[in-house]
Each structure stands twice: as C-alpha cells, then as structure tokens.
Amino acid sequence: MNHETSRDLYDRALSVLPGGVNSSVRATQPYPAFIERGDGGHVIDADGNRYIDYVMGYGPLLLGHDLPESVRAAIQSSMSDGPMYGAPTEIEVELAEFVARHVPSVEMLRFVNSGTEATVSAVRLARGYTGRGKIVVMQGGYHGAQESTLVAGDAENARSSSPGVPQTFAEHTIPVPFNDSEAIEEVFETHGEEIAAVLTEPLLGNTAGVPPVEGYHEQLRELCDESGALLIFDEVMTGFRVGGLQCAQGKLGVTPDLTTFAKIIGGGFPAGAVGGPAEILESFTPAGDVFQSGTFSGHPVAMAAGLETLRYAAENDVYDHVNRLGKQLRTGIADIVSDRAPGYTILGTDSMFKLVFTRAGATDIDEACIPGYRQTPDSDCFDHCPKTGADVESAETDRWDRLFRPAMKEEGVFLTANQLESQFVSDAHTDEDVEQTLEAYKEFFE
Ligand SMILES: *Cc1c(COP(=O)(O)O)cnc(C)c1O
C-alpha cells in the first residue's frame, strides 16, 4: 500500500493543527490515514487505499457510510430549508418523542451538541437537583473532555488527569474501580450524604468494553436510592447500539435516573442529549433554575439525521444484522486466538467487538474468553476476564499499537487507534467483509 498522500497531508497538518489532528485518538503512528470518502462498510483514504472500516466514526455510524435514501432525503430537505434558527422546530419534538417512547427511563430530553456537553449538563443537573457536590466515576470510564471527570486516582486520592484541570475540581470527584462492590459500598458509607450522582457507562466502552459483573449495576441502583444520589448512565456509546432502541439499560434491566446520549442519536452529525424523568429534567432552565443553554442545541439537520437513522433502524432488521456480524467476529476471533493466544480476551457485545491482548492468568484455560454483555461467576472464564479499566490498561498495548494495528491496516482492515477503543459493526458491513476480516486476524496470528 502506498501512503504518500496521507504522509504529506499529515506533514501540512502538523503546522496548523496541534498534533496534526482535531481529536487526540486520531493521531495513529507513524501518521494517520487521511480519509477521502466512505463507501458502505468501507473507507477509502487519500492514496486510494480501501479498508473495511470498524472505526465507524468511533461509534456514530450505525448505518455505515452510505445513508439510506430516507435519511439522506431528510437531511437534504432540512438543509435546504435553512441551517438553523434559534427558535424551536418540530423535528426536535419528534426526536424527543421517539427516544422517550423507546428508552425505559426517559420521559423528557434536553438536546445538546456532543457527548461531552451531555455529561457536563447531566453532572450540573444532578448537582443542582440534589443540592450535593460529589460525583462518583469509574476508573477507566470516559465521559468526554470535561473537568469533573478528567480525574484519576482513587477515592482517597483523586487527582486531575490533565494539566489545566485544577486540583479543586478533582476534590469533587470520587473515582472507584468498576465492578468492585466493596469499594462502592465504602464510598457511600464515607460520603453518602455528599454524593450527587454515580456516573458510569453501562459497560466500560472506552476501555474496550469491560462488561458489568452480575449484580453490580443493581448495587449502584440500590446505593443511590438509599442515599438520595442519582444514577447516571452514560450511554453515549451504547445508546441505540447495545440493546437496540431500548439501549443498554433495557438490555441490563436497570433503570438509571439520567441518561446521556450522543454518537448514534445524531445519525453522524453533532448531537447529544440528557434524558430522564420530567421531575428531574424540569430543573433545567427555563423550566427550573439549573442553567443550560446552547446556540446549536437541537440543530434541525442533526435532529433530522438522528430521527431518520433511528426510524430506519426501527423499521428494518438493522440490529439483527449488526449483532449477527458482531457475534461472528467475536466467535471467529476467539477461535483464531484460542491456539496461539488463549489468554486474550474478546470483549464487546451486540455490534461492538475488541480483542484485548491480556495475558494474566491465562495458563490454565484453553479457550479464548468471550464474556458477553454481563459477567457471571459461573462462566468458564470468569476469573480471567477483565473486571476494571486497569485490567485492560495493563494488557500488551505496544504489541497492539505497533505491530497488530499497522499489520491489519496493510491487510485492508481499519481498526480503532489502540487497545482501549472499541470497534463497531455497521449495517453496511457484509458477511464477506467479516470473512475477509477474520482472514486478516488469522494471518497475524499464524
Ligand atoms: C464518546 C464518548 C463521550 C464523549 O462524546 P463526544 O461527543 O466525543 O464529546 C462521552 N462518553 C462516552 C461513554 C463516550 O463513548
């Protein structure tokens, strides 16, 4: 494969964009492929190389790169009416009605423009509604580029994880290990009265998709109820992907107080939302007094793209298709690594998949581990499956980044930047794409 044009573009980019990119994870080594266009389940880069694309915009593109006619028509019609108004439009109401109809915990929504903005607003809402200050987050969870959650360390020793985030922000955040029922119990014993919310992804989508251990979310629900804190599910990645239109909360059978959405809800355009019961959502201005506002919020083109994408998914067998291919990839990869690397774990559920290069405790199992959407103690590989973000972060990251990903790219399979980022199947992927992808995995492990 020739990558000269991408290399030249990266050279130019480095002069005018910090690190050559506009979102840090895109800066893959030695330089990223600059994408020229999408084609179904594929992308074509600036040098004309074609790849099977499992990045899919890092999650938003449920339908792939060629939008169905109904979605395209709605976007074009909205665009030709005019880009936006600073006044309400019917399409915002329609998308809100659609989401409220399908997602169990949602009665009302406030639309914003990104996942980050959704979690910022949800945290402010939780603090305003409860009159409390502290937010509990999961180590290895990701909630966007915001001050309250760019925090590392543990409950006794929280520190900001980026320069520019004052330590005083970290003092209001309590990071705990995911799936650790004793740690969360202790935090509620010590700080129960001060906790505004527990903010968690249903599964740690940003550390490869670590699934919850059975009972963990139920415990979070109970602790929040007892103490008067809110449970916030960050479904920015899992929303309208895991569990289909009911989202991960429906599949898990746990009802959060607030849910954050983005990615798929904008159908490939910038949109996000905070959803929940009217009783809480009406604390937002102008119904209540928790300030929230946005020039582009509820942007008609993004609302049209989101609504028609979700309608298309509701009326076609999108979830059956992507989940079937996701399962083929997970079981196919497990089969390939079971000889050469039985300790490796295949994370993901529905249309998410990721092979994690873990080694810990691998010696006494002969099959690769596929935990699914929930980990149960009676499953064969329970002891070997990653339970926390740290379990994934301690895997063989260099091998993944420097050897595996570049090799897959040369084989025409476009994977997310590193071991921590999940990969996504779209409705445009085909059985043939999956076969070809599994051949590439086989090649690498032979
Ligand atoms: C992507 C993501 C975010 C951030 O969303 P942006 O639109 O990139 O700001 C927040 N939370 C989760 C779970 C995500 O996957």
Coordinates of C-alpha atoms in Angstrom, one line a residue, residues 3 30-31 51 66 85 113 149 178 199 226 244 266 270 279 282 285 300 312 336-337 369 378 391-392 399 402 428:
H3 CA 0.6 6.1 1.9
P30 CA 3.5 6.9 12.4
Y31 CA 0.9 9.0 10.7
Y51 CA -10.3 -0.6 4.1
D66 CA -23.9 5.4 2.7
Y85 CA -33.0 29.3 13.5
N113 CA -24.2 19.0 20.6
T149 CA -14.4 13.6 35.0
F178 CA -15.6 -0.7 38.1
L199 CA -21.9 8.4 36.7
E226 CA -30.7 4.7 49.8
G244 CA -31.1 -1.8 20.2
G266 CA -27.2 12.5 15.8
P270 CA -23.0 16.5 16.1
E279 CA -39.4 15.6 37.7
E282 CA -37.6 20.2 34.6
T285 CA -33.7 26.4 32.7
P300 CA -32.5 20.7 12.8
Y312 CA -34.7 3.3 9.7
I336 CA -8.3 -17.9 15.8
V337 CA -6.5 -16.9 19.1
C369 CA -12.6 -15.7 26.8
D378 CA -20.4 -19.5 36.8
D391 CA -7.1 -4.8 33.8
V392 CA -7.4 -3.6 30.1
R399 CA 2.1 -5.1 20.7
R402 CA 2.9 -1.0 16.9
A428 CA -23.4 -1.7 5.7

